[in-house]
Amino acid sequence: MKIKGKIENLSLYKKFVSIFMIGILLVSIVAGIAIHMVEAYYQKMLYKALTENMQYSANEIEDYMDSMEELTEIILSDEKMQSSLSTIKYEASNSLEAMNALRNIRSGVGLYYQSFSDNILQYITLYTDSANAYTNILEADSVPKDIQEEMISRTEKEKGKPCWITDYMDEYGLFLGRTVNSIESYKLEPLGTILLNIDIEKLLDKETKVAQKNEKMEYVIFKDNNMLFHTGNLSEESSNEIVKENITDYKIVTLQGEKYFVVCGEIERHNWDYYCLVTWDEMD
């Protein structure tokens, strides 16, 4: 009653101001709720769109990697390549037969590269005990010799199975190694080692279908919480921060002062955690 009495005793001007202020407060509350609901809905729609894009690109990346394995299979089973590699292995390196065989190998590797070249497959190198065949010797030799030797050693341990090497993806690209075994021998005697180099960033650019307004997107790939790759516009420090966020679906995170909408996916076959980032400031 006291409150009612006080209200009744207010001047008309104060009553009007009070009603006006209460109205503004109610409108502000409703507007705040509406903005929150719209933003939550927008986040879910963006998550849905990016998830579909990521699933598409993840499938396409796996398909591309399968096609590279098929390419190595074709090279491994090529009778002319097999014959030439056997000649190089068993003939003196300065013999006419060995020199002709090496010429055939270099020509064959070059033809396969040209047939499959798409600006994503960067080069093919075939290593033998006495000589190597390159499609791009400058690019191949930009990788330190000790790393080349380490990749060959790891590939040889797989005894002819595809060997995906991700340790140097961020700096030198993704590598596929495979030992070329003699198909004429039951012992599958090794004749050489083939390495394919794939530009993972160009693969992502090609395979990711992005809505036009969300063109500025970044990608980070982890395996067992170890970063394998990040796109060039993200720093290594920012990229490593992502895994600490424990993102299970999507989240807005701040990396070095910039907000990103981050979606997490997976490239299942290779057990890669795959993150897509959109600059959130552009979405506001």
PDB file of N, CA, C and O in Angstrom, residues 96-163:
ATOM      1  N   LEU A  96      76.348 -49.468 -70.755  1.00  0.00           N
ATOM      2  CA  LEU A  96      75.368 -48.908 -71.687  1.00  0.00           C
ATOM      3  C   LEU A  96      73.950 -49.319 -71.281  1.00  0.00           C
ATOM      4  O   LEU A  96      73.015 -48.505 -71.338  1.00  0.00           O
ATOM      5  N   GLU A  97      73.813 -50.568 -70.843  1.00  0.00           N
ATOM      6  CA  GLU A  97      72.494 -51.063 -70.442  1.00  0.00           C
ATOM      7  C   GLU A  97      71.943 -50.260 -69.253  1.00  0.00           C
ATOM      8  O   GLU A  97      70.766 -49.882 -69.227  1.00  0.00           O
ATOM      9  N   ALA A  98      72.804 -49.999 -68.278  1.00  0.00           N
ATOM     10  CA  ALA A  98      72.370 -49.256 -67.085  1.00  0.00           C
ATOM     11  C   ALA A  98      72.012 -47.818 -67.436  1.00  0.00           C
ATOM     12  O   ALA A  98      71.025 -47.268 -66.919  1.00  0.00           O
ATOM     13  N   MET A  99      72.803 -47.194 -68.316  1.00  0.00           N
ATOM     14  CA  MET A  99      72.522 -45.806 -68.699  1.00  0.00           C
ATOM     15  C   MET A  99      71.212 -45.698 -69.478  1.00  0.00           C
ATOM     16  O   MET A  99      70.424 -44.773 -69.278  1.00  0.00           O
ATOM     17  N   ASN A 100      70.956 -46.670 -70.362  1.00  0.00           N
ATOM     18  CA  ASN A 100      69.682 -46.685 -71.100  1.00  0.00           C
ATOM     19  C   ASN A 100      68.512 -46.927 -70.149  1.00  0.00           C
ATOM     20  O   ASN A 100      67.431 -46.333 -70.302  1.00  0.00           O
ATOM     21  N   ALA A 101      68.741 -47.822 -69.179  1.00  0.00           N
ATOM     22  CA  ALA A 101      67.690 -48.119 -68.203  1.00  0.00           C
ATOM     23  C   ALA A 101      67.356 -46.884 -67.371  1.00  0.00           C
ATOM     24  O   ALA A 101      66.179 -46.586 -67.117  1.00  0.00           O
ATOM     25  N   LEU A 102      68.381 -46.139 -66.964  1.00  0.00           N
ATOM     26  CA  LEU A 102      68.154 -44.929 -66.184  1.00  0.00           C
ATOM     27  C   LEU A 102      67.384 -43.900 -67.001  1.00  0.00           C
ATOM     28  O   LEU A 102      66.482 -43.222 -66.490  1.00  0.00           O
ATOM     29  N   ARG A 103      67.719 -43.808 -68.286  1.00  0.00           N
ATOM     30  CA  ARG A 103      67.004 -42.892 -69.170  1.00  0.00           C
ATOM     31  C   ARG A 103      65.527 -43.289 -69.273  1.00  0.00           C
ATOM     32  O   ARG A 103      64.639 -42.435 -69.234  1.00  0.00           O
ATOM     33  N   ASN A 104      65.267 -44.574 -69.352  1.00  0.00           N
ATOM     34  CA  ASN A 104      63.887 -45.054 -69.416  1.00  0.00           C
ATOM     35  C   ASN A 104      63.120 -44.754 -68.129  1.00  0.00           C
ATOM     36  O   ASN A 104      61.941 -44.380 -68.166  1.00  0.00           O
ATOM     37  N   ILE A 105      63.808 -44.916 -67.014  1.00  0.00           N
ATOM     38  CA  ILE A 105      63.167 -44.647 -65.716  1.00  0.00           C
ATOM     39  C   ILE A 105      62.813 -43.174 -65.593  1.00  0.00           C
ATOM     40  O   ILE A 105      61.691 -42.818 -65.194  1.00  0.00           O
ATOM     41  N   ARG A 106      63.756 -42.320 -65.927  1.00  0.00           N
ATOM     42  CA  ARG A 106      63.499 -40.873 -65.831  1.00  0.00           C
ATOM     43  C   ARG A 106      62.370 -40.450 -66.766  1.00  0.00           C
ATOM     44  O   ARG A 106      61.512 -39.632 -66.403  1.00  0.00           O
ATOM     45  N   SER A 107      62.353 -41.035 -67.939  1.00  0.00           N
ATOM     46  CA  SER A 107      61.279 -40.736 -68.889  1.00  0.00           C
ATOM     47  C   SER A 107      59.938 -41.236 -68.359  1.00  0.00           C
ATOM     48  O   SER A 107      58.923 -40.526 -68.412  1.00  0.00           O
ATOM     49  N   GLY A 108      59.931 -42.456 -67.814  1.00  0.00           N
ATOM     50  CA  GLY A 108      58.692 -43.038 -67.298  1.00  0.00           C
ATOM     51  C   GLY A 108      58.136 -42.259 -66.125  1.00  0.00           C
ATOM     52  O   GLY A 108      56.933 -41.974 -66.055  1.00  0.00           O
ATOM     53  N   VAL A 109      59.006 -41.895 -65.173  1.00  0.00           N
ATOM     54  CA  VAL A 109      58.565 -41.111 -64.015  1.00  0.00           C
ATOM     55  C   VAL A 109      58.009 -39.761 -64.474  1.00  0.00           C
ATOM     56  O   VAL A 109      56.973 -39.296 -63.978  1.00  0.00           O
ATOM     57  N   GLY A 110      58.682 -39.156 -65.434  1.00  0.00           N
ATOM     58  CA  GLY A 110      58.220 -37.869 -65.958  1.00  0.00           C
ATOM     59  C   GLY A 110      56.857 -37.969 -66.625  1.00  0.00           C
ATOM     60  O   GLY A 110      55.994 -37.103 -66.443  1.00  0.00           O
ATOM     61  N   LEU A 111      56.636 -39.039 -67.368  1.00  0.00           N
ATOM     62  CA  LEU A 111      55.341 -39.230 -68.041  1.00  0.00           C
ATOM     63  C   LEU A 111      54.216 -39.442 -67.030  1.00  0.00           C
ATOM     64  O   LEU A 111      53.112 -38.902 -67.192  1.00  0.00           O
ATOM     65  N   TYR A 112      54.493 -40.232 -66.004  1.00  0.00           N
ATOM     66  CA  TYR A 112      53.464 -40.446 -64.969  1.00  0.00           C
ATOM     67  C   TYR A 112      53.143 -39.134 -64.250  1.00  0.00           C
ATOM     68  O   TYR A 112      51.979 -38.839 -63.961  1.00  0.00           O
ATOM     69  N   TYR A 113      54.172 -38.362 -63.984  1.00  0.00           N
ATOM     70  CA  TYR A 113      53.941 -37.081 -63.318  1.00  0.00           C
ATOM     71  C   TYR A 113      53.078 -36.171 -64.187  1.00  0.00           C
ATOM     72  O   TYR A 113      52.124 -35.539 -63.700  1.00  0.00           O
ATOM     73  N   GLN A 114      53.414 -36.078 -65.475  1.00  0.00           N
ATOM     74  CA  GLN A 114      52.636 -35.229 -66.377  1.00  0.00           C
ATOM     75  C   GLN A 114      51.195 -35.702 -66.483  1.00  0.00           C
ATOM     76  O   GLN A 114      50.266 -34.894 -66.572  1.00  0.00           O
ATOM     77  N   SER A 115      51.000 -37.004 -66.466  1.00  0.00           N
ATOM     78  CA  SER A 115      49.648 -37.551 -66.593  1.00  0.00           C
ATOM     79  C   SER A 115      48.787 -37.236 -65.379  1.00  0.00           C
ATOM     80  O   SER A 115      47.573 -37.038 -65.503  1.00  0.00           O
ATOM     81  N   PHE A 116      49.411 -37.187 -64.202  1.00  0.00           N
ATOM     82  CA  PHE A 116      48.653 -36.972 -62.963  1.00  0.00           C
ATOM     83  C   PHE A 116      48.842 -35.569 -62.402  1.00  0.00           C
ATOM     84  O   PHE A 116      48.257 -35.251 -61.368  1.00  0.00           O
ATOM     85  N   SER A 117      49.640 -34.745 -63.063  1.00  0.00           N
ATOM     86  CA  SER A 117      49.953 -33.422 -62.528  1.00  0.00           C
ATOM     87  C   SER A 117      48.695 -32.553 -62.454  1.00  0.00           C
ATOM     88  O   SER A 117      47.930 -32.461 -63.411  1.00  0.00           O
ATOM     89  N   ASP A 118      48.488 -31.937 -61.292  1.00  0.00           N
ATOM     90  CA  ASP A 118      47.307 -31.106 -61.069  1.00  0.00           C
ATOM     91  C   ASP A 118      47.627 -29.884 -60.219  1.00  0.00           C
ATOM     92  O   ASP A 118      46.734 -29.273 -59.644  1.00  0.00           O
ATOM     93  N   ASN A 119      48.892 -29.572 -60.094  1.00  0.00           N
ATOM     94  CA  ASN A 119      49.379 -28.468 -59.272  1.00  0.00           C
ATOM     95  C   ASN A 119      49.293 -28.778 -57.779  1.00  0.00           C
ATOM     96  O   ASN A 119      49.642 -27.931 -56.951  1.00  0.00           O
ATOM     97  N   ILE A 120      48.829 -29.962 -57.434  1.00  0.00           N
ATOM     98  CA  ILE A 120      48.814 -30.410 -56.033  1.00  0.00           C
ATOM     99  C   ILE A 120      49.940 -31.415 -55.820  1.00  0.00           C
ATOM    100  O   ILE A 120      50.703 -31.302 -54.864  1.00  0.00           O
ATOM    101  N   LEU A 121      50.043 -32.382 -56.735  1.00  0.00           N
ATOM    102  CA  LEU A 121      51.201 -33.278 -56.752  1.00  0.00           C
ATOM    103  C   LEU A 121      52.388 -32.461 -57.249  1.00  0.00           C
ATOM    104  O   LEU A 121      52.439 -32.054 -58.406  1.00  0.00           O
ATOM    105  N   GLN A 122      53.338 -32.190 -56.360  1.00  0.00           N
ATOM    106  CA  GLN A 122      54.424 -31.273 -56.687  1.00  0.00           C
ATOM    107  C   GLN A 122      55.569 -31.946 -57.450  1.00  0.00           C
ATOM    108  O   GLN A 122      56.109 -31.381 -58.389  1.00  0.00           O
ATOM    109  N   TYR A 123      55.926 -33.161 -57.030  1.00  0.00           N
ATOM    110  CA  TYR A 123      56.996 -33.861 -57.743  1.00  0.00           C
ATOM    111  C   TYR A 123      57.027 -35.326 -57.335  1.00  0.00           C
ATOM    112  O   TYR A 123      56.439 -35.726 -56.330  1.00  0.00           O
ATOM    113  N   ILE A 124      57.713 -36.115 -58.155  1.00  0.00           N
ATOM    114  CA  ILE A 124      57.956 -37.534 -57.876  1.00  0.00           C
ATOM    115  C   ILE A 124      59.460 -37.765 -57.957  1.00  0.00           C
ATOM    116  O   ILE A 124      60.116 -37.275 -58.874  1.00  0.00           O
ATOM    117  N   THR A 125      59.973 -38.499 -56.989  1.00  0.00           N
ATOM    118  CA  THR A 125      61.383 -38.882 -57.024  1.00  0.00           C
ATOM    119  C   THR A 125      61.480 -40.396 -56.844  1.00  0.00           C
ATOM    120  O   THR A 125      60.802 -40.961 -55.974  1.00  0.00           O
ATOM    121  N   LEU A 126      62.278 -41.036 -57.668  1.00  0.00           N
ATOM    122  CA  LEU A 126      62.519 -42.467 -57.533  1.00  0.00           C
ATOM    123  C   LEU A 126      63.993 -42.669 -57.208  1.00  0.00           C
ATOM    124  O   LEU A 126      64.872 -42.304 -57.992  1.00  0.00           O
ATOM    125  N   TYR A 127      64.250 -43.226 -56.029  1.00  0.00           N
ATOM    126  CA  TYR A 127      65.615 -43.426 -55.539  1.00  0.00           C
ATOM    127  C   TYR A 127      66.052 -44.876 -55.796  1.00  0.00           C
ATOM    128  O   TYR A 127      65.297 -45.810 -55.542  1.00  0.00           O
ATOM    129  N   THR A 128      67.277 -45.035 -56.299  1.00  0.00           N
ATOM    130  CA  THR A 128      67.882 -46.363 -56.407  1.00  0.00           C
ATOM    131  C   THR A 128      69.262 -46.296 -55.760  1.00  0.00           C
ATOM    132  O   THR A 128      69.735 -45.217 -55.381  1.00  0.00           O
ATOM    133  N   ASP A 129      69.924 -47.431 -55.644  1.00  0.00           N
ATOM    134  CA  ASP A 129      71.239 -47.469 -54.997  1.00  0.00           C
ATOM    135  C   ASP A 129      72.293 -46.690 -55.783  1.00  0.00           C
ATOM    136  O   ASP A 129      73.248 -46.172 -55.208  1.00  0.00           O
ATOM    137  N   SER A 130      72.122 -46.611 -57.114  1.00  0.00           N
ATOM    138  CA  SER A 130      73.182 -46.008 -57.932  1.00  0.00           C
ATOM    139  C   SER A 130      72.795 -44.672 -58.549  1.00  0.00           C
ATOM    140  O   SER A 130      73.664 -43.867 -58.893  1.00  0.00           O
ATOM    141  N   ALA A 131      71.491 -44.399 -58.720  1.00  0.00           N
ATOM    142  CA  ALA A 131      71.069 -43.155 -59.361  1.00  0.00           C
ATOM    143  C   ALA A 131      69.617 -42.867 -59.001  1.00  0.00           C
ATOM    144  O   ALA A 131      68.867 -43.756 -58.587  1.00  0.00           O
ATOM    145  N   ASN A 132      69.208 -41.608 -59.176  1.00  0.00           N
ATOM    146  CA  ASN A 132      67.846 -41.202 -58.854  1.00  0.00           C
ATOM    147  C   ASN A 132      67.167 -40.579 -60.072  1.00  0.00           C
ATOM    148  O   ASN A 132      67.836 -40.036 -60.959  1.00  0.00           O
ATOM    149  N   ALA A 133      65.845 -40.656 -60.090  1.00  0.00           N
ATOM    150  CA  ALA A 133      65.065 -40.031 -61.159  1.00  0.00           C
ATOM    151  C   ALA A 133      64.164 -38.973 -60.527  1.00  0.00           C
ATOM    152  O   ALA A 133      63.417 -39.267 -59.591  1.00  0.00           O
ATOM    153  N   TYR A 134      64.240 -37.736 -61.041  1.00  0.00           N
ATOM    154  CA  TYR A 134      63.485 -36.622 -60.476  1.00  0.00           C
ATOM    155  C   TYR A 134      62.546 -36.035 -61.535  1.00  0.00           C
ATOM    156  O   TYR A 134      62.891 -35.977 -62.709  1.00  0.00           O
ATOM    157  N   THR A 135      61.402 -35.553 -61.070  1.00  0.00           N
ATOM    158  CA  THR A 135      60.594 -34.707 -61.954  1.00  0.00           C
ATOM    159  C   THR A 135      60.877 -33.237 -61.660  1.00  0.00           C
ATOM    160  O   THR A 135      60.606 -32.374 -62.478  1.00  0.00           O
ATOM    161  N   ASN A 136      61.425 -32.959 -60.475  1.00  0.00           N
ATOM    162  CA  ASN A 136      61.809 -31.587 -60.125  1.00  0.00           C
ATOM    163  C   ASN A 136      62.929 -31.675 -59.091  1.00  0.00           C
ATOM    164  O   ASN A 136      62.686 -31.730 -57.892  1.00  0.00           O
ATOM    165  N   ILE A 137      64.158 -31.681 -59.592  1.00  0.00           N
ATOM    166  CA  ILE A 137      65.308 -31.896 -58.704  1.00  0.00           C
ATOM    167  C   ILE A 137      65.489 -30.734 -57.732  1.00  0.00           C
ATOM    168  O   ILE A 137      65.915 -30.932 -56.588  1.00  0.00           O
ATOM    169  N   LEU A 138      65.134 -29.504 -58.138  1.00  0.00           N
ATOM    170  CA  LEU A 138      65.299 -28.354 -57.251  1.00  0.00           C
ATOM    171  C   LEU A 138      64.360 -28.458 -56.054  1.00  0.00           C
ATOM    172  O   LEU A 138      64.759 -28.212 -54.914  1.00  0.00           O
ATOM    173  N   GLU A 139      63.101 -28.816 -56.315  1.00  0.00           N
ATOM    174  CA  GLU A 139      62.140 -28.971 -55.220  1.00  0.00           C
ATOM    175  C   GLU A 139      62.530 -30.142 -54.324  1.00  0.00           C
ATOM    176  O   GLU A 139      62.477 -30.047 -53.099  1.00  0.00           O
ATOM    177  N   ALA A 140      62.916 -31.262 -54.940  1.00  0.00           N
ATOM    178  CA  ALA A 140      63.279 -32.447 -54.160  1.00  0.00           C
ATOM    179  C   ALA A 140      64.485 -32.167 -53.275  1.00  0.00           C
ATOM    180  O   ALA A 140      64.516 -32.572 -52.100  1.00  0.00           O
ATOM    181  N   ASP A 141      65.476 -31.478 -53.813  1.00  0.00           N
ATOM    182  CA  ASP A 141      66.691 -31.213 -53.043  1.00  0.00           C
ATOM    183  C   ASP A 141      66.543 -30.042 -52.080  1.00  0.00           C
ATOM    184  O   ASP A 141      67.477 -29.740 -51.319  1.00  0.00           O
ATOM    185  N   SER A 142      65.381 -29.372 -52.094  1.00  0.00           N
ATOM    186  CA  SER A 142      65.138 -28.354 -51.067  1.00  0.00           C
ATOM    187  C   SER A 142      64.869 -29.014 -49.718  1.00  0.00           C
ATOM    188  O   SER A 142      64.952 -28.372 -48.668  1.00  0.00           O
ATOM    189  N   VAL A 143      64.550 -30.306 -49.752  1.00  0.00           N
ATOM    190  CA  VAL A 143      64.393 -31.085 -48.524  1.00  0.00           C
ATOM    191  C   VAL A 143      65.777 -31.580 -48.103  1.00  0.00           C
ATOM    192  O   VAL A 143      66.482 -32.200 -48.900  1.00  0.00           O
ATOM    193  N   PRO A 144      66.199 -31.309 -46.884  1.00  0.00           N
ATOM    194  CA  PRO A 144      67.545 -31.728 -46.439  1.00  0.00           C
ATOM    195  C   PRO A 144      67.785 -33.218 -46.659  1.00  0.00           C
ATOM    196  O   PRO A 144      66.877 -34.033 -46.551  1.00  0.00           O
ATOM    197  N   LYS A 145      69.027 -33.562 -46.975  1.00  0.00           N
ATOM    198  CA  LYS A 145      69.392 -34.951 -47.279  1.00  0.00           C
ATOM    199  C   LYS A 145      69.072 -35.901 -46.136  1.00  0.00           C
ATOM    200  O   LYS A 145      68.634 -37.039 -46.367  1.00  0.00           O
ATOM    201  N   ASP A 146      69.283 -35.445 -44.897  1.00  0.00           N
ATOM    202  CA  ASP A 146      69.015 -36.342 -43.779  1.00  0.00           C
ATOM    203  C   ASP A 146      67.525 -36.662 -43.659  1.00  0.00           C
ATOM    204  O   ASP A 146      67.146 -37.784 -43.276  1.00  0.00           O
ATOM    205  N   ILE A 147      66.670 -35.701 -44.023  1.00  0.00           N
ATOM    206  CA  ILE A 147      65.228 -35.945 -44.002  1.00  0.00           C
ATOM    207  C   ILE A 147      64.852 -36.893 -45.139  1.00  0.00           C
ATOM    208  O   ILE A 147      64.034 -37.810 -44.953  1.00  0.00           O
ATOM    209  N   GLN A 148      65.457 -36.696 -46.316  1.00  0.00           N
ATOM    210  CA  GLN A 148      65.198 -37.615 -47.426  1.00  0.00           C
ATOM    211  C   GLN A 148      65.578 -39.048 -47.035  1.00  0.00           C
ATOM    212  O   GLN A 148      64.811 -39.993 -47.277  1.00  0.00           O
ATOM    213  N   GLU A 149      66.735 -39.190 -46.436  1.00  0.00           N
ATOM    214  CA  GLU A 149      67.209 -40.522 -46.033  1.00  0.00           C
ATOM    215  C   GLU A 149      66.300 -41.135 -44.970  1.00  0.00           C
ATOM    216  O   GLU A 149      66.025 -42.334 -44.988  1.00  0.00           O
ATOM    217  N   GLU A 150      65.826 -40.299 -44.060  1.00  0.00           N
ATOM    218  CA  GLU A 150      64.938 -40.794 -43.009  1.00  0.00           C
ATOM    219  C   GLU A 150      63.606 -41.260 -43.602  1.00  0.00           C
ATOM    220  O   GLU A 150      63.057 -42.294 -43.191  1.00  0.00           O
ATOM    221  N   MET A 151      63.090 -40.526 -44.590  1.00  0.00           N
ATOM    222  CA  MET A 151      61.832 -40.917 -45.232  1.00  0.00           C
ATOM    223  C   MET A 151      62.001 -42.210 -46.025  1.00  0.00           C
ATOM    224  O   MET A 151      61.116 -43.071 -46.030  1.00  0.00           O
ATOM    225  N   ILE A 152      63.138 -42.356 -46.696  1.00  0.00           N
ATOM    226  CA  ILE A 152      63.412 -43.599 -47.437  1.00  0.00           C
ATOM    227  C   ILE A 152      63.480 -44.778 -46.471  1.00  0.00           C
ATOM    228  O   ILE A 152      62.915 -45.846 -46.726  1.00  0.00           O
ATOM    229  N   SER A 153      64.158 -44.578 -45.336  1.00  0.00           N
ATOM    230  CA  SER A 153      64.293 -45.647 -44.338  1.00  0.00           C
ATOM    231  C   SER A 153      62.932 -46.065 -43.792  1.00  0.00           C
ATOM    232  O   SER A 153      62.638 -47.262 -43.665  1.00  0.00           O
ATOM    233  N   ARG A 154      62.084 -45.098 -43.492  1.00  0.00           N
ATOM    234  CA  ARG A 154      60.744 -45.409 -42.977  1.00  0.00           C
ATOM    235  C   ARG A 154      59.908 -46.128 -44.025  1.00  0.00           C
ATOM    236  O   ARG A 154      59.147 -47.049 -43.703  1.00  0.00           O
ATOM    237  N   THR A 155      60.050 -45.706 -45.271  1.00  0.00           N
ATOM    238  CA  THR A 155      59.303 -46.344 -46.354  1.00  0.00           C
ATOM    239  C   THR A 155      59.732 -47.789 -46.532  1.00  0.00           C
ATOM    240  O   THR A 155      58.898 -48.689 -46.714  1.00  0.00           O
ATOM    241  N   GLU A 156      61.024 -48.035 -46.486  1.00  0.00           N
ATOM    242  CA  GLU A 156      61.549 -49.401 -46.669  1.00  0.00           C
ATOM    243  C   GLU A 156      61.036 -50.355 -45.597  1.00  0.00           C
ATOM    244  O   GLU A 156      60.830 -51.542 -45.861  1.00  0.00           O
ATOM    245  N   LYS A 157      60.795 -49.843 -44.400  1.00  0.00           N
ATOM    246  CA  LYS A 157      60.297 -50.690 -43.307  1.00  0.00           C
ATOM    247  C   LYS A 157      58.880 -51.186 -43.575  1.00  0.00           C
ATOM    248  O   LYS A 157      58.453 -52.182 -42.987  1.00  0.00           O
ATOM    249  N   GLU A 158      58.160 -50.486 -44.441  1.00  0.00           N
ATOM    250  CA  GLU A 158      56.781 -50.896 -44.770  1.00  0.00           C
ATOM    251  C   GLU A 158      56.741 -52.000 -45.826  1.00  0.00           C
ATOM    252  O   GLU A 158      55.670 -52.526 -46.137  1.00  0.00           O
ATOM    253  N   LYS A 159      57.895 -52.313 -46.423  1.00  0.00           N
ATOM    254  CA  LYS A 159      58.031 -53.443 -47.353  1.00  0.00           C
ATOM    255  C   LYS A 159      57.013 -53.430 -48.507  1.00  0.00           C
ATOM    256  O   LYS A 159      56.387 -54.441 -48.828  1.00  0.00           O
ATOM    257  N   GLY A 160      56.851 -52.254 -49.095  1.00  0.00           N
ATOM    258  CA  GLY A 160      55.989 -52.150 -50.267  1.00  0.00           C
ATOM    259  C   GLY A 160      54.619 -51.559 -49.998  1.00  0.00           C
ATOM    260  O   GLY A 160      53.897 -51.207 -50.938  1.00  0.00           O
ATOM    261  N   LYS A 161      54.235 -51.444 -48.725  1.00  0.00           N
ATOM    262  CA  LYS A 161      52.951 -50.818 -48.398  1.00  0.00           C
ATOM    263  C   LYS A 161      53.077 -49.296 -48.486  1.00  0.00           C
ATOM    264  O   LYS A 161      54.164 -48.751 -48.294  1.00  0.00           O
ATOM    265  N   PRO A 162      51.961 -48.607 -48.749  1.00  0.00           N
ATOM    266  CA  PRO A 162      52.017 -47.137 -48.764  1.00  0.00           C
ATOM    267  C   PRO A 162      52.448 -46.594 -47.403  1.00  0.00           C
ATOM    268  O   PRO A 162      51.997 -47.085 -46.360  1.00  0.00           O
ATOM    269  N   CYS A 163      53.321 -45.618 -47.424  1.00  0.00           N
ATOM    270  CA  CYS A 163      53.832 -45.013 -46.188  1.00  0.00           C
ATOM    271  C   CYS A 163      53.600 -43.507 -46.247  1.00  0.00           C
ATOM    272  O   CYS A 163      54.325 -42.792 -46.952  1.00  0.00           O
TER     273      CYS A 163
END
